[in-house]
Coordinates of C-alpha atoms and ligand atoms in Angstrom, one line a residue:
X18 CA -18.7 -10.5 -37.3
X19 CA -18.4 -14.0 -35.9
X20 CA -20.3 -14.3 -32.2
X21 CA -19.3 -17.4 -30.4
X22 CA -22.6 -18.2 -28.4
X23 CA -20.6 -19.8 -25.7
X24 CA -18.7 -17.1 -24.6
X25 CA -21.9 -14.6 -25.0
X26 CA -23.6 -17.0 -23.0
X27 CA -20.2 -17.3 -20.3
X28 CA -20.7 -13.0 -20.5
X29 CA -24.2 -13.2 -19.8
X30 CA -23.9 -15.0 -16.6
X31 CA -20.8 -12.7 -15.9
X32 CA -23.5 -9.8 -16.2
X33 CA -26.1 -11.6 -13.9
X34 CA -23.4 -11.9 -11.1
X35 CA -22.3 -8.6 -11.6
X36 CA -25.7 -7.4 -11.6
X37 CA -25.8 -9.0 -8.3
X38 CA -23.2 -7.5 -7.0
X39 CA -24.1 -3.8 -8.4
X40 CA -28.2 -3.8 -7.0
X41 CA -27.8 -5.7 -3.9
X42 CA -27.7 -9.5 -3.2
X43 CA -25.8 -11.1 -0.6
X44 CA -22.1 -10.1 -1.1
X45 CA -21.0 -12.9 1.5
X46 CA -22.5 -15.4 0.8
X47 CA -19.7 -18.2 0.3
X48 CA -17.8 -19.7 2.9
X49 CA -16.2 -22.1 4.4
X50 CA -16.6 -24.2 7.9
X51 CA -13.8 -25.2 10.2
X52 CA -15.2 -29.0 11.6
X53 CA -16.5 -30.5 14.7
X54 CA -19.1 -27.7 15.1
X55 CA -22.7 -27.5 13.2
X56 CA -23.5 -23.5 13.0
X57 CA -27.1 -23.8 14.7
X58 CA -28.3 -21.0 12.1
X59 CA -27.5 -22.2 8.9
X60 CA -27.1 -26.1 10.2
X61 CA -23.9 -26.4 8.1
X62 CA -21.7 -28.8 9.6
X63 CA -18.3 -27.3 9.9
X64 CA -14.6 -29.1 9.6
X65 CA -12.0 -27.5 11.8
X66 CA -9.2 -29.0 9.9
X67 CA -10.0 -29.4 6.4
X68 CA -12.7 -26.6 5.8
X69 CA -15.3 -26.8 2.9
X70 CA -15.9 -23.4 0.5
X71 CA -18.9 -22.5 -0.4
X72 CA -21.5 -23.1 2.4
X73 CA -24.3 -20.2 2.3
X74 CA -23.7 -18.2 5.2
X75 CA -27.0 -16.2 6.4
X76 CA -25.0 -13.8 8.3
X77 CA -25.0 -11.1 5.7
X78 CA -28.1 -8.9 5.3
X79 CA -28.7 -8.4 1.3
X80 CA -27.4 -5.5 -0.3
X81 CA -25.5 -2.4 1.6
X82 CA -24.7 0.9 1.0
X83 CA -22.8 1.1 -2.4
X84 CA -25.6 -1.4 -3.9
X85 CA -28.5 0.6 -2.8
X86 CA -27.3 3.9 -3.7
X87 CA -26.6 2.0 -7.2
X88 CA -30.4 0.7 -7.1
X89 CA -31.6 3.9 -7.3
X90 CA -29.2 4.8 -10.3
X91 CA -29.7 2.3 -12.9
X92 CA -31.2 -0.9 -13.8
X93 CA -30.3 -4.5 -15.6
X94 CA -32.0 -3.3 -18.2
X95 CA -29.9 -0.3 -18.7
X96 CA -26.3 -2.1 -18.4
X97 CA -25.0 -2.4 -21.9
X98 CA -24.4 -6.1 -23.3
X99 CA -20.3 -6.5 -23.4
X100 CA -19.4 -7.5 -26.6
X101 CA -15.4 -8.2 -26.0
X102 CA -15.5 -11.7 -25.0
X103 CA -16.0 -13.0 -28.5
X104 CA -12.5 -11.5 -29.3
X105 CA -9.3 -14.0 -28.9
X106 CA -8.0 -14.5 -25.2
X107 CA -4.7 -13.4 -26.5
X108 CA -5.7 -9.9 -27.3
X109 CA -3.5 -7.8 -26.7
X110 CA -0.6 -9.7 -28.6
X111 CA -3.0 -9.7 -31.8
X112 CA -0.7 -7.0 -33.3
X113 CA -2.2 -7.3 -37.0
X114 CA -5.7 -6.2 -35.9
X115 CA -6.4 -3.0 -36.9
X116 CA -7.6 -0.8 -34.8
X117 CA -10.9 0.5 -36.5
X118 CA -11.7 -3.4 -35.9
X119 CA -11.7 -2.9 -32.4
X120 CA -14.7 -2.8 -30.0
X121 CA -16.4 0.3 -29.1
X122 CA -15.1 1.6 -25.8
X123 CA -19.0 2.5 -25.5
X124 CA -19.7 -1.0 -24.2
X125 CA -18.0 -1.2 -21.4
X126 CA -20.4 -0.1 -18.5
X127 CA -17.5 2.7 -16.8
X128 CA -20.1 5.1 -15.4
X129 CA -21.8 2.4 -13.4
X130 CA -18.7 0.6 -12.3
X131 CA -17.4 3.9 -11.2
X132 CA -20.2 4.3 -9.0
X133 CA -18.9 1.0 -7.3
X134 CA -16.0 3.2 -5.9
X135 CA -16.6 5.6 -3.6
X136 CA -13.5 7.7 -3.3
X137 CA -13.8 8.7 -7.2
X138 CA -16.5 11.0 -6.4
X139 CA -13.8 13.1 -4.3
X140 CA -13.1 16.3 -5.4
X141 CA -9.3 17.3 -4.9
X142 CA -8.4 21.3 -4.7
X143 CA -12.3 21.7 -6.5
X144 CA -11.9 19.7 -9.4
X145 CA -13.3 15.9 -9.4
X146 CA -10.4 13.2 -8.6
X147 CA -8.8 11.6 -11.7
X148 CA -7.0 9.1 -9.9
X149 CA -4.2 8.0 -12.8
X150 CA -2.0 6.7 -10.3
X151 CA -2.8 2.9 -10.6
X152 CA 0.7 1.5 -10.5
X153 CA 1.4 2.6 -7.6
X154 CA -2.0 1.4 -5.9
X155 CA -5.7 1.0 -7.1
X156 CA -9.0 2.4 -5.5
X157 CA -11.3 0.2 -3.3
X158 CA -14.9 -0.8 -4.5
X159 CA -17.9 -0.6 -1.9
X160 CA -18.0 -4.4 -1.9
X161 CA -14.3 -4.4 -0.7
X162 CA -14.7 -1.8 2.1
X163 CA -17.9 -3.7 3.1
X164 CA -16.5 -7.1 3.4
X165 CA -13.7 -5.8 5.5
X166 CA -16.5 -4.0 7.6
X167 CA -18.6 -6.7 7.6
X168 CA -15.8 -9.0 9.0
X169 CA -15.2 -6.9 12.0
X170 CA -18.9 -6.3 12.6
X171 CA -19.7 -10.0 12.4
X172 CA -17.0 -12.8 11.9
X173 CA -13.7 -11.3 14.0
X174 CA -11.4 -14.6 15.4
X175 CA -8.7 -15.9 15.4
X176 CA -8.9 -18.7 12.2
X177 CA -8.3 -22.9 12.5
X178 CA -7.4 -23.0 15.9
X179 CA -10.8 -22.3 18.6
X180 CA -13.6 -24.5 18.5
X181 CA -16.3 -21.6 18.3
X182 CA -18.9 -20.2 16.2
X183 CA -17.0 -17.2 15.3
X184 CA -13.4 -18.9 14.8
X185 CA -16.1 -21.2 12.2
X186 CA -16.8 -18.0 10.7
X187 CA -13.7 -16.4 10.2
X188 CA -12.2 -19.5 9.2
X189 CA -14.9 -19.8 6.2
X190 CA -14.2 -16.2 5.3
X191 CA -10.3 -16.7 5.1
X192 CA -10.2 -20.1 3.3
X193 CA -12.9 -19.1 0.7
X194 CA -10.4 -15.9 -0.3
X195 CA -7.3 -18.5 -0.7
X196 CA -10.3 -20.6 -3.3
X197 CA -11.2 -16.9 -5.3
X198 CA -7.6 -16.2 -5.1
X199 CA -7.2 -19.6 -6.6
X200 CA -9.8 -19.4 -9.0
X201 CA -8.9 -15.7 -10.0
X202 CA -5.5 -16.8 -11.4
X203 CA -6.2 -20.7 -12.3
X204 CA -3.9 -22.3 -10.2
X205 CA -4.4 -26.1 -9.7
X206 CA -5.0 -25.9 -5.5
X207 CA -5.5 -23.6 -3.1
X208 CA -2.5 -25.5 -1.1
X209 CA -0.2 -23.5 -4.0
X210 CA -1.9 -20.3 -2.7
X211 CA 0.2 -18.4 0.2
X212 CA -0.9 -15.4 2.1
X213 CA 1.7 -12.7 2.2
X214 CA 2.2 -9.2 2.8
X215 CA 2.9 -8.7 -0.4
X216 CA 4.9 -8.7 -3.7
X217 CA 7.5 -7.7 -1.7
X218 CA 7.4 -9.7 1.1
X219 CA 6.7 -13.2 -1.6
X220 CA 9.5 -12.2 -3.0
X221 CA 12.1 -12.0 -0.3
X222 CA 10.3 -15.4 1.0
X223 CA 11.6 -17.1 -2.4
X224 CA 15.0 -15.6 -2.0
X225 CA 15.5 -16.6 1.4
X226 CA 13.6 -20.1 1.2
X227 CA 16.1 -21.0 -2.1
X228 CA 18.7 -19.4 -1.2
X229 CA 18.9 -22.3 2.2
X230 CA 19.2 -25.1 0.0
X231 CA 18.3 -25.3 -3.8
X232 CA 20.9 -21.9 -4.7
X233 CA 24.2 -22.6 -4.3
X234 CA 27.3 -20.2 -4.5
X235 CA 28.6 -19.5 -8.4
X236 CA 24.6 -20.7 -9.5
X237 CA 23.0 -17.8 -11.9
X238 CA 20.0 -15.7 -11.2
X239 CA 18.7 -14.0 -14.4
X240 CA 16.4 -11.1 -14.1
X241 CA 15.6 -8.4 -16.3
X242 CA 16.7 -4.6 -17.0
X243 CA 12.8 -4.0 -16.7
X244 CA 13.0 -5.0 -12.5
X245 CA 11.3 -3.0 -9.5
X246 CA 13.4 -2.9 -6.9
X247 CA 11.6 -5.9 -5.2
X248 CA 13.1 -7.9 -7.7
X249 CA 16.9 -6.6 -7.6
X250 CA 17.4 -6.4 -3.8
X251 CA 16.7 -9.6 -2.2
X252 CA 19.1 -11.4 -5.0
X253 CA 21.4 -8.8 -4.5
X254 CA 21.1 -9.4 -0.9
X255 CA 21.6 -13.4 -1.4
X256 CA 24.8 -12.6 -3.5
X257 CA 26.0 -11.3 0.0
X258 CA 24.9 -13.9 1.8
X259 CA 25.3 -17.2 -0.3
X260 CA 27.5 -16.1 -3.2
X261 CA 24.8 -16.7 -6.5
X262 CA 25.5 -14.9 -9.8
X263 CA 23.0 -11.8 -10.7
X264 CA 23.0 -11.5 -14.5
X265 CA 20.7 -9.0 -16.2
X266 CA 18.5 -9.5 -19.5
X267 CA 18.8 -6.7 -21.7
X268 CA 16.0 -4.7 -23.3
X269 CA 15.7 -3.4 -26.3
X270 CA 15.2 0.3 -27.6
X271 CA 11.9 -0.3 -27.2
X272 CA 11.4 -1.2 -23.4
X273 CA 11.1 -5.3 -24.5
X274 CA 13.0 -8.3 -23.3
X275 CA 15.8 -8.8 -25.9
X276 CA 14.9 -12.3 -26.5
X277 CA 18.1 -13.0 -28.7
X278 CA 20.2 -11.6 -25.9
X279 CA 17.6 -14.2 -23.5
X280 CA 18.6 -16.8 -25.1
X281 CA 22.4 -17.1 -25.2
X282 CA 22.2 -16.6 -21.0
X283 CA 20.4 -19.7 -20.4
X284 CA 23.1 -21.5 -19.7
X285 CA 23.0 -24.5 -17.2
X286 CA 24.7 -22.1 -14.9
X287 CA 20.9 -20.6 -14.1
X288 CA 18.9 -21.8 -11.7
X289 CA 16.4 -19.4 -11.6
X290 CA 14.6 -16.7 -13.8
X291 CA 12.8 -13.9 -11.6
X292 CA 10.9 -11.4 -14.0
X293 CA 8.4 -8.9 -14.0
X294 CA 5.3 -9.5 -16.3
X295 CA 4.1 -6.0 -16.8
X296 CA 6.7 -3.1 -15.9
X297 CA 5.3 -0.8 -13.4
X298 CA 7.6 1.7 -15.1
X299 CA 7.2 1.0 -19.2
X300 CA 4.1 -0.9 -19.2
X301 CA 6.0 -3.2 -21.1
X302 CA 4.1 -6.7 -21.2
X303 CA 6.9 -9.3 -21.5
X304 CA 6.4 -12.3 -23.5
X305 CA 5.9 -14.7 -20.6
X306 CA 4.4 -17.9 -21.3
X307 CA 8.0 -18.2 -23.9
X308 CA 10.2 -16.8 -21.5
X309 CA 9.2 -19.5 -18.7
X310 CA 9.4 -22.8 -21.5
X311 CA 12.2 -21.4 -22.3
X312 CA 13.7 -21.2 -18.9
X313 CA 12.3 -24.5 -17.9
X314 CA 13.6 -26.3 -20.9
X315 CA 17.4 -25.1 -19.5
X316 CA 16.9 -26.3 -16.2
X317 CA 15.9 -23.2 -14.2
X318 CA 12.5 -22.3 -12.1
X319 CA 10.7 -19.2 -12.7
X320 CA 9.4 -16.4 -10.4
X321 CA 6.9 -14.2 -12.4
X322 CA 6.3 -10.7 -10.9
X323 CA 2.4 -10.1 -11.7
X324 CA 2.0 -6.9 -9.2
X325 CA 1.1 -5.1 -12.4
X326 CA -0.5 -7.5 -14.3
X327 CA -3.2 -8.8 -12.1
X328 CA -5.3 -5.9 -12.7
X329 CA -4.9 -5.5 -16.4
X330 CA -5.3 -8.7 -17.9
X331 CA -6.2 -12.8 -17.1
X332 CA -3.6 -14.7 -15.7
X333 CA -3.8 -18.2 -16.4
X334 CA -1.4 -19.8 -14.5
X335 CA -1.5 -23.6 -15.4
X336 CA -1.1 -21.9 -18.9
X337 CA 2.0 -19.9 -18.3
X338 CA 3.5 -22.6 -15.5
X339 CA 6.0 -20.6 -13.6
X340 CA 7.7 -21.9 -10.5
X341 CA 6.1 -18.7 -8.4
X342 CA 3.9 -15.9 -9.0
X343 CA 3.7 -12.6 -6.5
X344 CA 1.3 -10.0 -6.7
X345 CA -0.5 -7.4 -3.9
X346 CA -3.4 -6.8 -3.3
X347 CA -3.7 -3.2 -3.1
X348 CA -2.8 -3.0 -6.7
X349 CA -6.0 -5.0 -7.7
X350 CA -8.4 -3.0 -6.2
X351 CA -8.1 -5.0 -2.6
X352 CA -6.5 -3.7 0.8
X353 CA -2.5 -2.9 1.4
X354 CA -0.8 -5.5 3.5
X355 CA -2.2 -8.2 2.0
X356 CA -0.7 -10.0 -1.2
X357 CA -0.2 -13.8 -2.5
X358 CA 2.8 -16.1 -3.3
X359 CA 1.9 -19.3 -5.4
X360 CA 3.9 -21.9 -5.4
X361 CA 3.8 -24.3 -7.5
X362 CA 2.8 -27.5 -5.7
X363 CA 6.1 -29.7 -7.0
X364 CA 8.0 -27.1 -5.7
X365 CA 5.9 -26.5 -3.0
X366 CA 7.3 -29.5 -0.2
X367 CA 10.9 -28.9 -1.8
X368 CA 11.7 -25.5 0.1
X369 CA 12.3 -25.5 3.7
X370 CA 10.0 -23.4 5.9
X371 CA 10.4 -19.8 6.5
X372 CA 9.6 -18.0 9.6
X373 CA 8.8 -20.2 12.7
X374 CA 5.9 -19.8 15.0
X375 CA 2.5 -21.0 15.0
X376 CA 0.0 -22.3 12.3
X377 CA 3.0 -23.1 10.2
X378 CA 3.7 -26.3 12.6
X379 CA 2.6 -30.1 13.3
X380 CA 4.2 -31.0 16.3
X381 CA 6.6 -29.1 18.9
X382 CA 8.7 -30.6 21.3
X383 CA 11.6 -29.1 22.8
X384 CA 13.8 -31.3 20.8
X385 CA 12.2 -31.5 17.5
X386 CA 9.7 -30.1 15.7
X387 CA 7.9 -30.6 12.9
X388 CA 6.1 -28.8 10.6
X389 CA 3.0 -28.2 7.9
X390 CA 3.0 -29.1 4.7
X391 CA 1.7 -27.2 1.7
X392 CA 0.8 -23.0 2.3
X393 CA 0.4 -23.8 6.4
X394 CA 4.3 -23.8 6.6
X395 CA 4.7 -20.2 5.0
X396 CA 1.9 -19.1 7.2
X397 CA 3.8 -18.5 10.6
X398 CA 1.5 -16.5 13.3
X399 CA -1.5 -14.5 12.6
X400 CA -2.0 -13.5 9.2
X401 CA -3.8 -10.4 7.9
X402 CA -6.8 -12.3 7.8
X403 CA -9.6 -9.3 7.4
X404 CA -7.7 -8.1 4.4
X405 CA -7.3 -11.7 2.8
X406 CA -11.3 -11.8 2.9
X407 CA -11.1 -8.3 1.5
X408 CA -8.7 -9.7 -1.6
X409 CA -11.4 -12.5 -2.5
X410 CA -14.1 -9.6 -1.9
X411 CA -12.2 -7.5 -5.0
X412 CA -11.4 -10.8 -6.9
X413 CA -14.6 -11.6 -6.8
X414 CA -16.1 -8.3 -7.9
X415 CA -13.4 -8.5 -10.9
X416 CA -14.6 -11.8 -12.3
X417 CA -18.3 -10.4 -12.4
X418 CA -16.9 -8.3 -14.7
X419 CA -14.7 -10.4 -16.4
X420 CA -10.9 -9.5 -17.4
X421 CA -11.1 -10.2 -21.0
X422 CA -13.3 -7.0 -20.8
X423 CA -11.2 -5.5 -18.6
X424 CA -8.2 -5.7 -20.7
X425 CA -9.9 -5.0 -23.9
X426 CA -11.5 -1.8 -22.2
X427 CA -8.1 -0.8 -20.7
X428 CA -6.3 -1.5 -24.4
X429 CA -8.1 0.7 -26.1
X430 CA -7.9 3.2 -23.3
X431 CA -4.1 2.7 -23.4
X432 CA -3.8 3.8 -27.2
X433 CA -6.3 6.7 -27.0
X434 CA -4.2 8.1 -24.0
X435 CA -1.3 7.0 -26.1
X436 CA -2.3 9.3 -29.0
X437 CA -3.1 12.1 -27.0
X438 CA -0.1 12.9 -24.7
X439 CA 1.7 12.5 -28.5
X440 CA 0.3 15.6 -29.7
X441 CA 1.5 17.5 -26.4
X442 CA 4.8 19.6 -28.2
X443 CA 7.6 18.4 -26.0
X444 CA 6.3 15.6 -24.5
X445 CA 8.0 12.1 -24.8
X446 CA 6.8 8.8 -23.9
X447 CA 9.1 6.8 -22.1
X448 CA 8.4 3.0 -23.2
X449 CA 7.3 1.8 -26.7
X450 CA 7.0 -1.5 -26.4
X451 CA 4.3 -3.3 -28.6
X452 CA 2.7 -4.9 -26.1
X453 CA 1.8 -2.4 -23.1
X454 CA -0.6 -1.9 -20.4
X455 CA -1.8 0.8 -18.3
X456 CA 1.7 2.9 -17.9
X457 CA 2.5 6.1 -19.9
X458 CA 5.8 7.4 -18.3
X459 CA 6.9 10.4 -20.0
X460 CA 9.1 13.4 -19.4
X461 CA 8.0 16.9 -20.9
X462 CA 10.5 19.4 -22.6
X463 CA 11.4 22.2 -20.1
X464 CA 9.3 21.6 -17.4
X465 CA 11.0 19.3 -14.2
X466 CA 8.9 15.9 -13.9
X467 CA 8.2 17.4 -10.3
X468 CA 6.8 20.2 -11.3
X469 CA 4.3 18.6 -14.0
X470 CA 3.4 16.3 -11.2
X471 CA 2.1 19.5 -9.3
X472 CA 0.9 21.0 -12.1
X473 CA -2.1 17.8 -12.6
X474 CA -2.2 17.6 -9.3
X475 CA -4.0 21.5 -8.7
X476 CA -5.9 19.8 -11.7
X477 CA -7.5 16.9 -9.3
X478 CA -5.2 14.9 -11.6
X479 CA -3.1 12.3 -9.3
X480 CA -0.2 10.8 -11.4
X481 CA 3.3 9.5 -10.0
X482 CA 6.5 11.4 -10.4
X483 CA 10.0 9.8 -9.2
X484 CA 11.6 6.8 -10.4
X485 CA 9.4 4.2 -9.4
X486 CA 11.7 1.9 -7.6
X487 CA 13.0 1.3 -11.0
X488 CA 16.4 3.1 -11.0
X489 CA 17.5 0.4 -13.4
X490 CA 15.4 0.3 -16.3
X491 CA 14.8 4.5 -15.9
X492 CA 18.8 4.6 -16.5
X493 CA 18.7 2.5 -19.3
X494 CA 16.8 5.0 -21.2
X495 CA 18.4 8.0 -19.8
X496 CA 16.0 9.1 -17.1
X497 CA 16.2 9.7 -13.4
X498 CA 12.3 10.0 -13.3
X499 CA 9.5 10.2 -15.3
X500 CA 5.9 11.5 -15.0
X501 CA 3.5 8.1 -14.6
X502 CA 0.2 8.6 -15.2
X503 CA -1.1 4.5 -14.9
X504 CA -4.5 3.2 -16.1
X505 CA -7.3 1.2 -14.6
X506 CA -10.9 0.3 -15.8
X507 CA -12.7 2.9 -14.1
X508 CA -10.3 5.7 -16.8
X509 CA -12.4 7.5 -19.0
X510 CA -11.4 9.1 -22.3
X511 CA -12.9 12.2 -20.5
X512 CA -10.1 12.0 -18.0
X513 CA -8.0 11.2 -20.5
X514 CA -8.8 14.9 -22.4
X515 CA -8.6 16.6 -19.1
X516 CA -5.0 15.1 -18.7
X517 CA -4.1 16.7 -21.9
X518 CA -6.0 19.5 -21.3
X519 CA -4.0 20.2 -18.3
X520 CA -0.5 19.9 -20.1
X521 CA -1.5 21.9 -22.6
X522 CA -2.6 24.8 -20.5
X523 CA 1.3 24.1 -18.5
X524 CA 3.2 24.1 -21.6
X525 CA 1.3 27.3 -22.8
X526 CA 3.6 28.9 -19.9
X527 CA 6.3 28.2 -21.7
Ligands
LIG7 N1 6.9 -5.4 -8.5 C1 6.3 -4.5 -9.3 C2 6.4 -4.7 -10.8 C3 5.7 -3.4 -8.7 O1 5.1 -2.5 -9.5 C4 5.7 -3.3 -7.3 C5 5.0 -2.1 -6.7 N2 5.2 -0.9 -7.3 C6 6.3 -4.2 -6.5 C7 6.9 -5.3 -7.1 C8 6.3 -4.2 -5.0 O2 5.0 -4.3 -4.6 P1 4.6 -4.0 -3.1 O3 5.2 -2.7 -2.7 O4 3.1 -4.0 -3.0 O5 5.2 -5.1 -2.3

């Protein structure tokens, strides 16, 4: 087996800051300093308008309640060495690997990261919580419902504008998320970085911002068969409004972008390409990095929906290059009502401004105003700021662990869980894409989708039943709903067997 010492070595570290974060050091300890003020306690100077990341902030006792309980459970010694990082970034489109090849599941440290979140030791109707409902939002780790804590116990203020200690602090806390937020998905500058409420909300602010100017009546929109409803209704709702085209990418029998089909509809008619990289109701993982050069090379921009891939595997954004990218944070382990829009920084100063108010503005005179450049003018009002430093908190917390692990862990999770709901008699799997992640949607033979749904549930098991605002791409393949269990790194094969477990004993009723 070939080890590359670099990336044992870029592990190793990983380990160290993890380790960090698991037995108790400072979990707060970056920030930044709005200026004109030095903080008497740590003597940083501070710079109001152009704040600094990574000053040491001393306001955060070491340690807290997640990391001490985990003290007591294990040690550095005891975390097992990860061993996925000398695998190919590109794993999971490595289709020729086989799968005895594959790294043991073993490594990856699950029990203690489990530890790290709290509401997985709930027990639901006496039976301990298998929470397999990760599409639809993820669990919080200690760190994340500390930092939030932490910034209403000692850093609450308005940000940028007040020329106090704690408008310093919050300030740092706020701009340091936009850097991990940067950092997490490898964008070129934290100015591309804008806080939203969501994937929802970025994407309605790309609709509305292009659709004043850059989209013009008769100009195409492609997105795919594969779209949430967050990516079908604001373009729907912009065909009302300014006239554009909506044309639809096909998808194969398998749940994958017909490419072929792709192809011939990038005409110079499209203007833009809005697509979802991991569907939250196939786990189909589209070939993105192609289908954006591709797009670009025709003339169009690209809005990539990552809600579902954020949590599952790296994103490498000045590799894949798209236009826009949308995700939310309470589907990567961080708070609800927070989420990011990136915009690309060419395209950034080319949209007009969105809503008015202020933060977003330069200069306001009753006759003319004018306004920020860069994330500022998408900013309008007072932002969700706890929850932003509650994002960089579970970013931060991800990297220690590293998503090439992650996504290698979840893979093989993916085709265990795979192989097991197969031998349930009657049960089909909704999705066969080659490349998947996390989502098994499947409908079982004589039982309602509901009713399996209630079944886990009396199990402790939490999956998703409905159509997962993705009437489309359900009707495609003949489906009103499915059942949805979805995956995330803290699944064990154990839940996994008490999934199928579960079924079995329901279809045994037949
Ligand atoms: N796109 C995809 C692919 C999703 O899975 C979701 C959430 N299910 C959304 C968009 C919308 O996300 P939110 O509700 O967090 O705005």
């Amino acid at each position: 087996m070939n080890i590359n010492i670099d990336n044992l070595q870029a592990e190793e570290f990983r380990l160290q800051q993890l380790a960090n974060y698991l037995f108790g050091q400072s979990r707060a300890s970056v920030g930044t300093s709005p200026s004109g003020i030095r903080l008497p306690d740590t003597g940083n100077v501070v710079n109001m308008k152009a704040p600094q990341t990574a000053l040491p902030d001393p306001h955060f006792p070491s340690g807290g309640s997640g990391a001490t309980d985990l003290a007591k459970l294990s040690t550095l010694s005891q975390l097992p060495i990860f061993d996925y990082m000398q695998y190919h970034q590109d794993y999971y489109f490595l289709k020729d690997r086989p799968v005895a090849q594959l790294p043991e599941m073993g490594n990856f440290p699950v029990d203690v990261l489990r530890k790290e979140f709290p509401i997985l030791q709930e027990y639901v109707n006496g039976r301990p919580l298998v929470w397999l409902d990760n599409a639809a939002t993820t669990q919080k780790p200690s760190c994340v419902i500390e930092r939030i804590s932490q910034f209403y116990r000692k850093e609450n203020s308005n940000i940028h504008r007040a020329a106090h200690q704690l408008a310093a602090r919050a300030t740092d806390a706020y701009e340091s998320a936009r850097e991990s937020v940067r950092s997490f998905i490898n964008a070129g500058s934290s100015n591309e970085i804008v806080f939203v409420r969501g994937t929802t909300e970025g994407i309605n602010l790309v609709a509305y911002t292009l659709g004043a100017g850059y989209l013009k009546s008769g100009d195409q929109v492609l997105i795919s068969n594969l779209e949430h409803h967050a990516n079908i209704v604001p373009w729907q709702q912009l065909r009302e409004r300014i006239g554009i085209e909506l044309v639809v990418i096909p998808v194969d029998d398998s749940g994958q972008i017909d490419m072929e089909a792709y192809k011939n509809l990038l005409t110079s008619k499209v203007k833009l390409v809005s697509f979802v990289q991991v569907s939250n109701a196939l786990g189909t993982i589209t070939p993105a990095k192609k289908m954006i050069q591709w797009a670009h090379a025709a003339g169009a921009k690209v809005l990539l929906d990552g809600a579902q891939s954020v949590s599952h595997m790296p994103i490498d954004l000045q590799e894949l290059k798209p236009d826009f990218f949308v995700f939310s944070g309470h589907k990567v382990f961080g708070p609800t009502g927070i989420g990011v829009l990136y915009i690309q920084n060419d395209t950034l100063d080319e949209l007009p401004a969105w809503q008015g108010g202020g933060n977003m503005i330069r200069d306001v005179r009753f006759d003319n105003t004018t306004y920020q450049n860069g994330h500022a003018r998408f900013e309008a009002g007072t932002g969700n700021i706890a929850d932003a430093v509650g994002l960089g908190a579970a970013l931060e917390f991800l990297r220690t662990i590293g998503m090439h692990s992650i996504a290698a862990y979840e893979h093989q999770l993916l085709l265990y869980a795979t192989e097991k709901l197969k031998q349930v008699p009657g049960l089909e799997i909704i999705g066969k894409a080659a490349d998947k992640a996390s989502v098994l949607s499947f409908t079982l033979a004589d039982f309602s989708n509901e009713s399996v749904g209630k079944h886990l549930d009396e199990h402790g098991i939490a999956v998703r039943t409905g159509h997962h605002c993705a009437q489309p791409i359900l009707r495609r393949f003949g489906q009103e709903t499915t059942v949805r269990p979805s995956l995330a790194f803290y699944n064990t094969k154990e839940e996994i067997d008490w999934l199928q477990d579960a079924l079995f004993k329901l279809i045994s009723q037949r």
